[in-house]
Short mmCIF file of C-alpha atoms in Angstrom, two decimals:
data_model
loop_
_atom_site.label_atom_id
_atom_site.label_comp_id
_atom_site.label_asym_id
_atom_site.label_seq_id
_atom_site.Cartn_x
_atom_site.Cartn_y
_atom_site.Cartn_z
CA UNK A 1 -5.71 203.15 -56.04
CA UNK A 2 -3.00 205.60 -57.09
CA UNK A 3 -4.32 208.35 -59.34
CA UNK A 4 -3.19 208.37 -62.95
CA UNK A 5 -4.10 210.54 -65.89
CA UNK A 6 -3.56 207.82 -68.47
CA UNK A 7 -5.90 204.94 -69.21
CA UNK A 8 -6.56 202.38 -71.87
CA UNK A 9 -10.25 203.27 -71.66
CA UNK A 10 -11.90 206.50 -70.59
CA UNK A 11 -15.65 206.32 -69.96
CA UNK A 12 -17.57 209.59 -70.04
CA UNK A 13 -20.89 209.40 -68.22
CA UNK A 14 -22.19 207.69 -65.11
CA UNK A 15 -25.54 206.20 -66.05
CA UNK A 16 -26.47 202.55 -66.75
CA UNK A 17 -24.36 202.53 -69.93
CA UNK A 18 -21.30 204.09 -68.33
CA UNK A 19 -21.30 201.96 -65.18
CA UNK A 20 -21.88 198.75 -67.15
CA UNK A 21 -19.01 199.66 -69.49
CA UNK A 22 -16.86 200.24 -66.40
CA UNK A 23 -17.73 196.80 -65.03
CA UNK A 24 -16.75 195.06 -68.26
CA UNK A 25 -13.61 197.08 -68.99
CA UNK A 26 -12.43 196.63 -65.40
CA UNK A 27 -12.85 192.88 -65.65
CA UNK A 28 -10.88 193.01 -68.92
CA UNK A 29 -8.02 194.69 -67.01
CA UNK A 30 -8.24 197.92 -69.02
CA UNK A 31 -8.08 199.95 -65.77
CA UNK A 32 -10.81 202.36 -66.90
CA UNK A 33 -11.32 205.90 -65.65
CA UNK A 34 -14.94 207.01 -65.55
CA UNK A 35 -16.11 210.60 -65.18
CA UNK A 36 -19.63 210.66 -63.78
CA UNK A 37 -20.69 214.08 -65.09
CA UNK A 38 -23.10 216.59 -63.61
CA UNK A 39 -25.69 213.96 -62.66
CA UNK A 40 -24.05 210.74 -61.41
CA UNK A 41 -26.48 207.93 -62.10
CA UNK A 42 -28.14 209.77 -64.98
CA UNK A 43 -31.88 210.20 -65.47
CA UNK A 44 -32.73 207.23 -63.25
CA UNK A 45 -31.78 209.23 -60.19
CA UNK A 46 -35.06 211.13 -60.66
CA UNK A 47 -37.13 207.92 -60.95
CA UNK A 48 -38.71 206.73 -57.72
CA UNK A 49 -39.44 203.10 -58.64
CA UNK A 50 -37.97 200.86 -61.36
CA UNK A 51 -39.82 197.60 -61.93
CA UNK A 52 -38.65 196.62 -65.42
CA UNK A 53 -34.92 196.14 -64.80
CA UNK A 54 -34.09 192.39 -64.63
CA UNK A 55 -32.88 191.06 -61.31
CA UNK A 56 -35.14 193.15 -59.08
CA UNK A 57 -38.37 191.14 -58.73
CA UNK A 58 -39.73 193.50 -56.08
CA UNK A 59 -38.62 196.62 -57.93
CA UNK A 60 -35.94 199.09 -56.91
CA UNK A 61 -35.65 202.84 -56.68
CA UNK A 62 -33.73 204.54 -59.47
CA UNK A 63 -31.02 205.94 -57.13
CA UNK A 64 -30.54 202.52 -55.50
CA UNK A 65 -30.21 200.79 -58.88
CA UNK A 66 -27.54 203.28 -59.92
CA UNK A 67 -25.74 202.90 -56.60
CA UNK A 68 -25.69 199.10 -57.05
CA UNK A 69 -24.21 199.43 -60.55
CA UNK A 70 -21.67 201.95 -59.28
CA UNK A 71 -20.56 199.69 -56.42
CA UNK A 72 -20.18 196.77 -58.83
CA UNK A 73 -17.92 198.86 -61.07
CA UNK A 74 -15.87 199.93 -58.04
CA UNK A 75 -15.58 196.33 -56.88
CA UNK A 76 -13.69 195.42 -60.04
CA UNK A 77 -11.35 198.39 -59.79
CA UNK A 78 -12.88 201.12 -61.97
CA UNK A 79 -11.52 204.56 -61.16
CA UNK A 80 -14.73 206.57 -60.70
CA UNK A 81 -14.30 210.33 -60.59
CA UNK A 82 -16.64 213.27 -60.14
CA UNK A 83 -16.66 216.07 -62.68
CA UNK A 84 -17.35 216.38 -66.36
CA UNK A 85 -15.46 216.68 -69.61
CA UNK A 86 -15.14 220.20 -70.98
CA UNK A 87 -12.98 219.61 -74.07
CA UNK A 88 -11.80 216.70 -76.22
CA UNK A 89 -9.05 216.22 -78.79
CA UNK A 90 -9.65 213.17 -80.94
CA UNK A 91 -7.11 214.09 -83.61
CA UNK A 92 -4.66 211.39 -82.55
CA UNK A 93 -4.11 208.60 -80.05
CA UNK A 94 -3.81 208.66 -77.19
CA UNK A 95 -6.83 210.93 -77.14
CA UNK A 96 -6.69 213.94 -74.82
CA UNK A 97 -9.67 215.16 -72.85
CA UNK A 98 -9.84 218.08 -70.43
CA UNK A 99 -12.03 218.07 -67.34
CA UNK A 100 -13.90 220.96 -65.81
CA UNK A 101 -11.13 221.23 -63.21
CA UNK A 102 -8.50 221.65 -65.94
CA UNK A 103 -7.01 218.15 -65.68
CA UNK A 104 -5.92 216.42 -68.88
CA UNK A 105 -6.53 212.71 -69.33
CA UNK A 106 -4.86 210.60 -72.02
CA UNK A 107 -6.84 207.59 -73.24
CA UNK A 108 -6.25 204.91 -75.85
CA UNK A 109 -10.02 204.46 -76.26
CA UNK A 110 -13.05 206.49 -75.21
CA UNK A 111 -16.60 205.35 -74.51
CA UNK A 112 -19.13 208.19 -74.68
CA UNK A 113 -22.08 207.45 -72.38
CA UNK A 114 -23.29 210.96 -71.58
CA UNK A 115 -26.96 210.13 -72.15
CA UNK A 116 -29.76 212.45 -73.20
CA UNK A 117 -31.65 215.00 -71.13
CA UNK A 118 -35.44 215.06 -71.26
CA UNK A 119 -36.89 218.35 -72.37
CA UNK A 120 -39.18 220.04 -69.87
CA UNK A 121 -41.59 222.95 -70.12
CA UNK A 122 -39.59 225.04 -67.70
CA UNK A 123 -42.28 225.27 -65.03
CA UNK A 124 -41.02 225.48 -61.41
CA UNK A 125 -43.74 222.94 -60.53
CA UNK A 126 -42.10 220.29 -62.72
CA UNK A 127 -39.15 219.99 -60.37
CA UNK A 128 -41.38 220.13 -57.29
CA UNK A 129 -43.36 217.08 -58.40
CA UNK A 130 -40.53 215.20 -60.09
CA UNK A 131 -40.97 211.55 -59.18
CA UNK A 132 -44.20 212.47 -57.39
CA UNK A 133 -46.39 212.60 -60.48
CA UNK A 134 -44.13 214.18 -63.10
CA UNK A 135 -42.22 211.87 -65.44
CA UNK A 136 -40.51 211.94 -68.81
CA UNK A 137 -40.89 208.20 -69.45
CA UNK A 138 -44.30 206.55 -69.76
CA UNK A 139 -42.74 203.13 -70.35
CA UNK A 140 -40.78 203.48 -67.11
CA UNK A 141 -43.49 204.86 -64.85
CA UNK A 142 -46.85 204.22 -66.53
CA UNK A 143 -47.53 201.10 -64.47
CA UNK A 144 -47.96 203.21 -61.33
CA UNK A 145 -50.94 205.01 -62.86
CA UNK A 146 -53.24 202.07 -63.48
CA UNK A 147 -56.89 203.12 -63.26
CA UNK A 148 -55.84 206.75 -62.70
CA UNK A 149 -55.98 209.97 -64.71
CA UNK A 150 -52.88 211.19 -66.52
CA UNK A 151 -51.82 213.84 -69.04
CA UNK A 152 -49.21 213.69 -71.79
CA UNK A 153 -47.66 216.85 -73.23
CA UNK A 154 -46.65 216.83 -76.89
CA UNK A 155 -48.03 216.44 -80.39
CA UNK A 156 -45.55 214.22 -82.19
CA UNK A 157 -45.21 210.47 -82.65
CA UNK A 158 -43.56 210.02 -79.26
CA UNK A 159 -46.38 211.81 -77.46
CA UNK A 160 -49.01 209.79 -79.32
CA UNK A 161 -47.19 206.53 -78.60
CA UNK A 162 -46.98 207.37 -74.91
CA UNK A 163 -50.64 208.41 -74.78
CA UNK A 164 -51.66 205.12 -76.42
CA UNK A 165 -49.45 203.13 -74.07
CA UNK A 166 -50.89 204.90 -71.04
CA UNK A 167 -54.45 204.47 -72.35
CA UNK A 168 -54.08 200.71 -71.81
CA UNK A 169 -53.30 201.32 -68.14
CA UNK A 170 -54.94 204.56 -67.05
CA UNK A 171 -58.62 205.33 -66.70
CA UNK A 172 -58.26 208.63 -68.60
CA UNK A 173 -55.51 210.21 -70.72
CA UNK A 174 -55.35 213.87 -71.72
CA UNK A 175 -53.04 214.71 -74.61
CA UNK A 176 -52.07 218.38 -74.27
CA UNK A 177 -51.12 219.85 -77.67
CA UNK A 178 -50.04 223.49 -78.01
CA UNK A 179 -50.96 223.68 -81.71
CA UNK A 180 -54.31 223.05 -83.40
CA UNK A 181 -53.06 219.83 -85.00
CA UNK A 182 -50.98 216.74 -84.25
CA UNK A 183 -47.51 216.49 -85.82
CA UNK A 184 -47.58 212.70 -85.56
CA UNK A 185 -47.95 210.39 -88.54
CA UNK A 186 -51.46 209.88 -89.92
CA UNK A 187 -51.61 206.36 -88.52
CA UNK A 188 -50.71 207.54 -85.03
CA UNK A 189 -53.17 210.43 -85.24
CA UNK A 190 -56.00 208.11 -86.15
CA UNK A 191 -55.19 205.68 -83.34
CA UNK A 192 -55.14 208.46 -80.76
CA UNK A 193 -58.31 210.16 -81.97
CA UNK A 194 -60.15 206.82 -82.13
CA UNK A 195 -59.19 205.80 -78.58
CA UNK A 196 -62.17 206.31 -76.28
CA UNK A 197 -60.27 207.18 -73.11
CA UNK A 198 -57.89 209.69 -74.78
CA UNK A 199 -59.01 213.32 -74.98
CA UNK A 200 -56.88 215.63 -77.11
CA UNK A 201 -56.70 219.22 -75.88
CA UNK A 202 -55.64 221.33 -78.88
CA UNK A 203 -54.33 224.92 -78.67
CA UNK A 204 -53.56 224.27 -75.02
CA UNK A 205 -50.56 225.03 -72.82
CA UNK A 206 -49.75 223.97 -69.29
CA UNK A 207 -49.10 226.96 -67.04
CA UNK A 208 -48.82 225.19 -63.70
CA UNK A 209 -49.21 222.04 -61.62
CA UNK A 210 -50.69 221.66 -58.16
CA UNK A 211 -51.14 219.15 -55.37
CA UNK A 212 -50.53 218.49 -51.69
CA UNK A 213 -47.09 216.77 -51.67
CA UNK A 214 -48.02 214.69 -54.74
CA UNK A 215 -49.45 215.84 -58.06
CA UNK A 216 -53.21 216.33 -58.11
CA UNK A 217 -53.83 218.47 -61.18
CA UNK A 218 -52.67 220.82 -63.92
CA UNK A 219 -53.52 224.43 -64.73
CA UNK A 220 -54.14 224.95 -68.44
CA UNK A 221 -54.78 227.81 -70.81
CA UNK A 222 -56.57 227.34 -74.12
CA UNK A 223 -56.18 229.74 -77.07
CA UNK A 224 -53.65 231.86 -75.16
CA UNK A 225 -53.33 235.44 -76.36
CA UNK A 226 -56.61 235.46 -78.26
CA UNK A 227 -60.11 236.69 -77.47
CA UNK A 228 -61.03 233.04 -76.89
CA UNK A 229 -58.43 232.60 -74.13
CA UNK A 230 -59.72 230.33 -71.41
CA UNK A 231 -58.07 229.18 -68.15
CA UNK A 232 -59.12 225.97 -66.42
CA UNK A 233 -57.82 223.03 -64.40
CA UNK A 234 -57.85 219.27 -64.88
CA UNK A 235 -57.56 216.64 -62.18
CA UNK A 236 -54.68 214.23 -62.88
CA UNK A 237 -52.37 211.90 -60.98
CA UNK A 238 -49.58 211.76 -63.55
CA UNK A 239 -48.03 214.33 -65.90
CA UNK A 240 -45.81 212.95 -68.67
CA UNK A 241 -43.48 215.06 -70.79
CA UNK A 242 -43.13 213.80 -74.36
CA UNK A 243 -41.56 216.77 -76.07
CA UNK A 244 -38.30 215.03 -76.83
CA UNK A 245 -34.80 214.60 -75.44
CA UNK A 246 -31.60 216.51 -76.02
CA UNK A 247 -28.57 214.21 -76.38
CA UNK A 248 -25.55 215.43 -74.43
CA UNK A 249 -23.15 215.56 -77.37
CA UNK A 250 -22.19 219.22 -77.71
CA UNK A 251 -18.59 218.81 -76.54
CA UNK A 252 -17.96 216.00 -79.05
CA UNK A 253 -19.47 217.59 -82.17
CA UNK A 254 -16.20 218.88 -83.66
CA UNK A 255 -15.15 215.23 -84.09
CA UNK A 256 -18.12 212.87 -83.71
CA UNK A 257 -20.83 212.56 -86.36
CA UNK A 258 -24.35 213.19 -85.09
CA UNK A 259 -27.76 213.21 -86.73
CA UNK A 260 -30.06 216.23 -87.08
CA UNK A 261 -31.29 215.74 -83.50
CA UNK A 262 -27.78 215.56 -82.10
CA UNK A 263 -27.65 211.79 -81.43
CA UNK A 264 -24.34 210.08 -82.17
CA UNK A 265 -24.38 208.15 -85.44
CA UNK A 266 -23.03 204.60 -85.32
CA UNK A 267 -22.04 203.69 -88.90
CA UNK A 268 -21.82 199.93 -88.34
CA UNK A 269 -23.55 197.27 -86.25
CA UNK A 270 -21.02 197.90 -83.46
CA UNK A 271 -20.81 200.80 -81.02
CA UNK A 272 -17.94 202.39 -82.98
CA UNK A 273 -18.34 206.02 -83.99
CA UNK A 274 -16.81 207.67 -87.05
CA UNK A 275 -13.58 208.19 -85.05
CA UNK A 276 -11.49 205.03 -84.63
CA UNK A 277 -11.14 204.13 -80.98
CA UNK A 278 -14.15 206.16 -79.85
CA UNK A 279 -17.34 204.29 -79.00
CA UNK A 280 -20.82 205.37 -77.88
CA UNK A 281 -23.32 203.66 -75.58
CA UNK A 282 -26.72 204.40 -74.09
CA UNK A 283 -29.21 207.15 -74.83
CA UNK A 284 -26.58 209.41 -76.37
CA UNK A 285 -26.74 207.15 -79.44
CA UNK A 286 -30.30 205.86 -79.03
CA UNK A 287 -33.30 208.00 -79.93
CA UNK A 288 -35.67 205.01 -80.06
CA UNK A 289 -35.59 202.79 -76.96
CA UNK A 290 -34.07 204.90 -74.17
CA UNK A 291 -34.45 202.31 -71.43
CA UNK A 292 -32.07 201.50 -68.58
CA UNK A 293 -31.71 197.89 -69.72
CA UNK A 294 -30.92 198.80 -73.34
CA UNK A 295 -28.42 201.40 -72.13
CA UNK A 296 -26.73 198.83 -69.90
CA UNK A 297 -26.62 196.34 -72.78
CA UNK A 298 -25.00 198.86 -75.09
CA UNK A 299 -22.48 199.69 -72.34
CA UNK A 300 -21.48 196.04 -72.36
CA UNK A 301 -21.15 196.10 -76.15
CA UNK A 302 -19.04 199.25 -76.09
CA UNK A 303 -16.70 197.77 -73.50
CA UNK A 304 -16.19 194.64 -75.60
CA UNK A 305 -15.65 196.76 -78.72
CA UNK A 306 -13.06 198.89 -76.89
CA UNK A 307 -11.25 195.81 -75.56
CA UNK A 308 -11.07 194.25 -79.02
CA UNK A 309 -9.88 197.53 -80.56
CA UNK A 310 -7.02 197.72 -78.06
CA UNK A 311 -6.05 194.09 -78.67
CA UNK A 312 -5.96 194.69 -82.42
CA UNK A 313 -3.87 197.86 -82.16
CA UNK A 314 -1.39 197.04 -79.41
#
């Protein structure tokens, strides 16, 4: 394929949403260009086993799933490129975006599929045990911890929801809360506190993880910096981060409307943003579901929306 810097549809992001959008726009003969970003394949590349994506009855590793989607997009002619977008100009069409290598791309439509990055505590151990006990998605990975002991970090609704979900699978769930109270809604607080196999550890921070190849436990400190400071360890098989995600929207904020958390706002029932011709798909515009299958579905929707926009404006 000869390289061009003009396209009817530029897709920014190489996760389930981006690759699915590339499949659909390629089949619609829009000759899309897709920039895969810093982490081709997105968050699923750090997930060892995916069992809830349709079409894989025996399960599939996250990297393999992403590679399959990528190959399918390539099969239909998508121009997949490494690198990320450093600057955008959405003042007029064709839109102009600048890559980290300084290249300028002109695009009649843009699909933003840059995803959201899970927030971590910043412990070196988190990366060491990533996919080997550490996860940022209980819905994705909770099944692997049936009858085992797990911990969830966080004190908001998301953390409580994940703790409750895991409590139906795991033998024991620790909810590690750095404050002396839960920030979650009253209903969620009551459900967590009433659940027999959930123990809430207030005023507690995680200072380390340990294990021989796979996670075996966490090092905690209670009442840090006070005369009641106490260090101890808990034995766990899984460690789930539930302290939120950061949507990857910074480069688009001069033009694209976002909510207080930074997620792209979609004003209508479509994937259209507040800028005509710019669409958003996947976790970058989804603070609720954040699943591979919902991201892929929204990538399909964005591709169809982009195709229809081009047809209406040609």
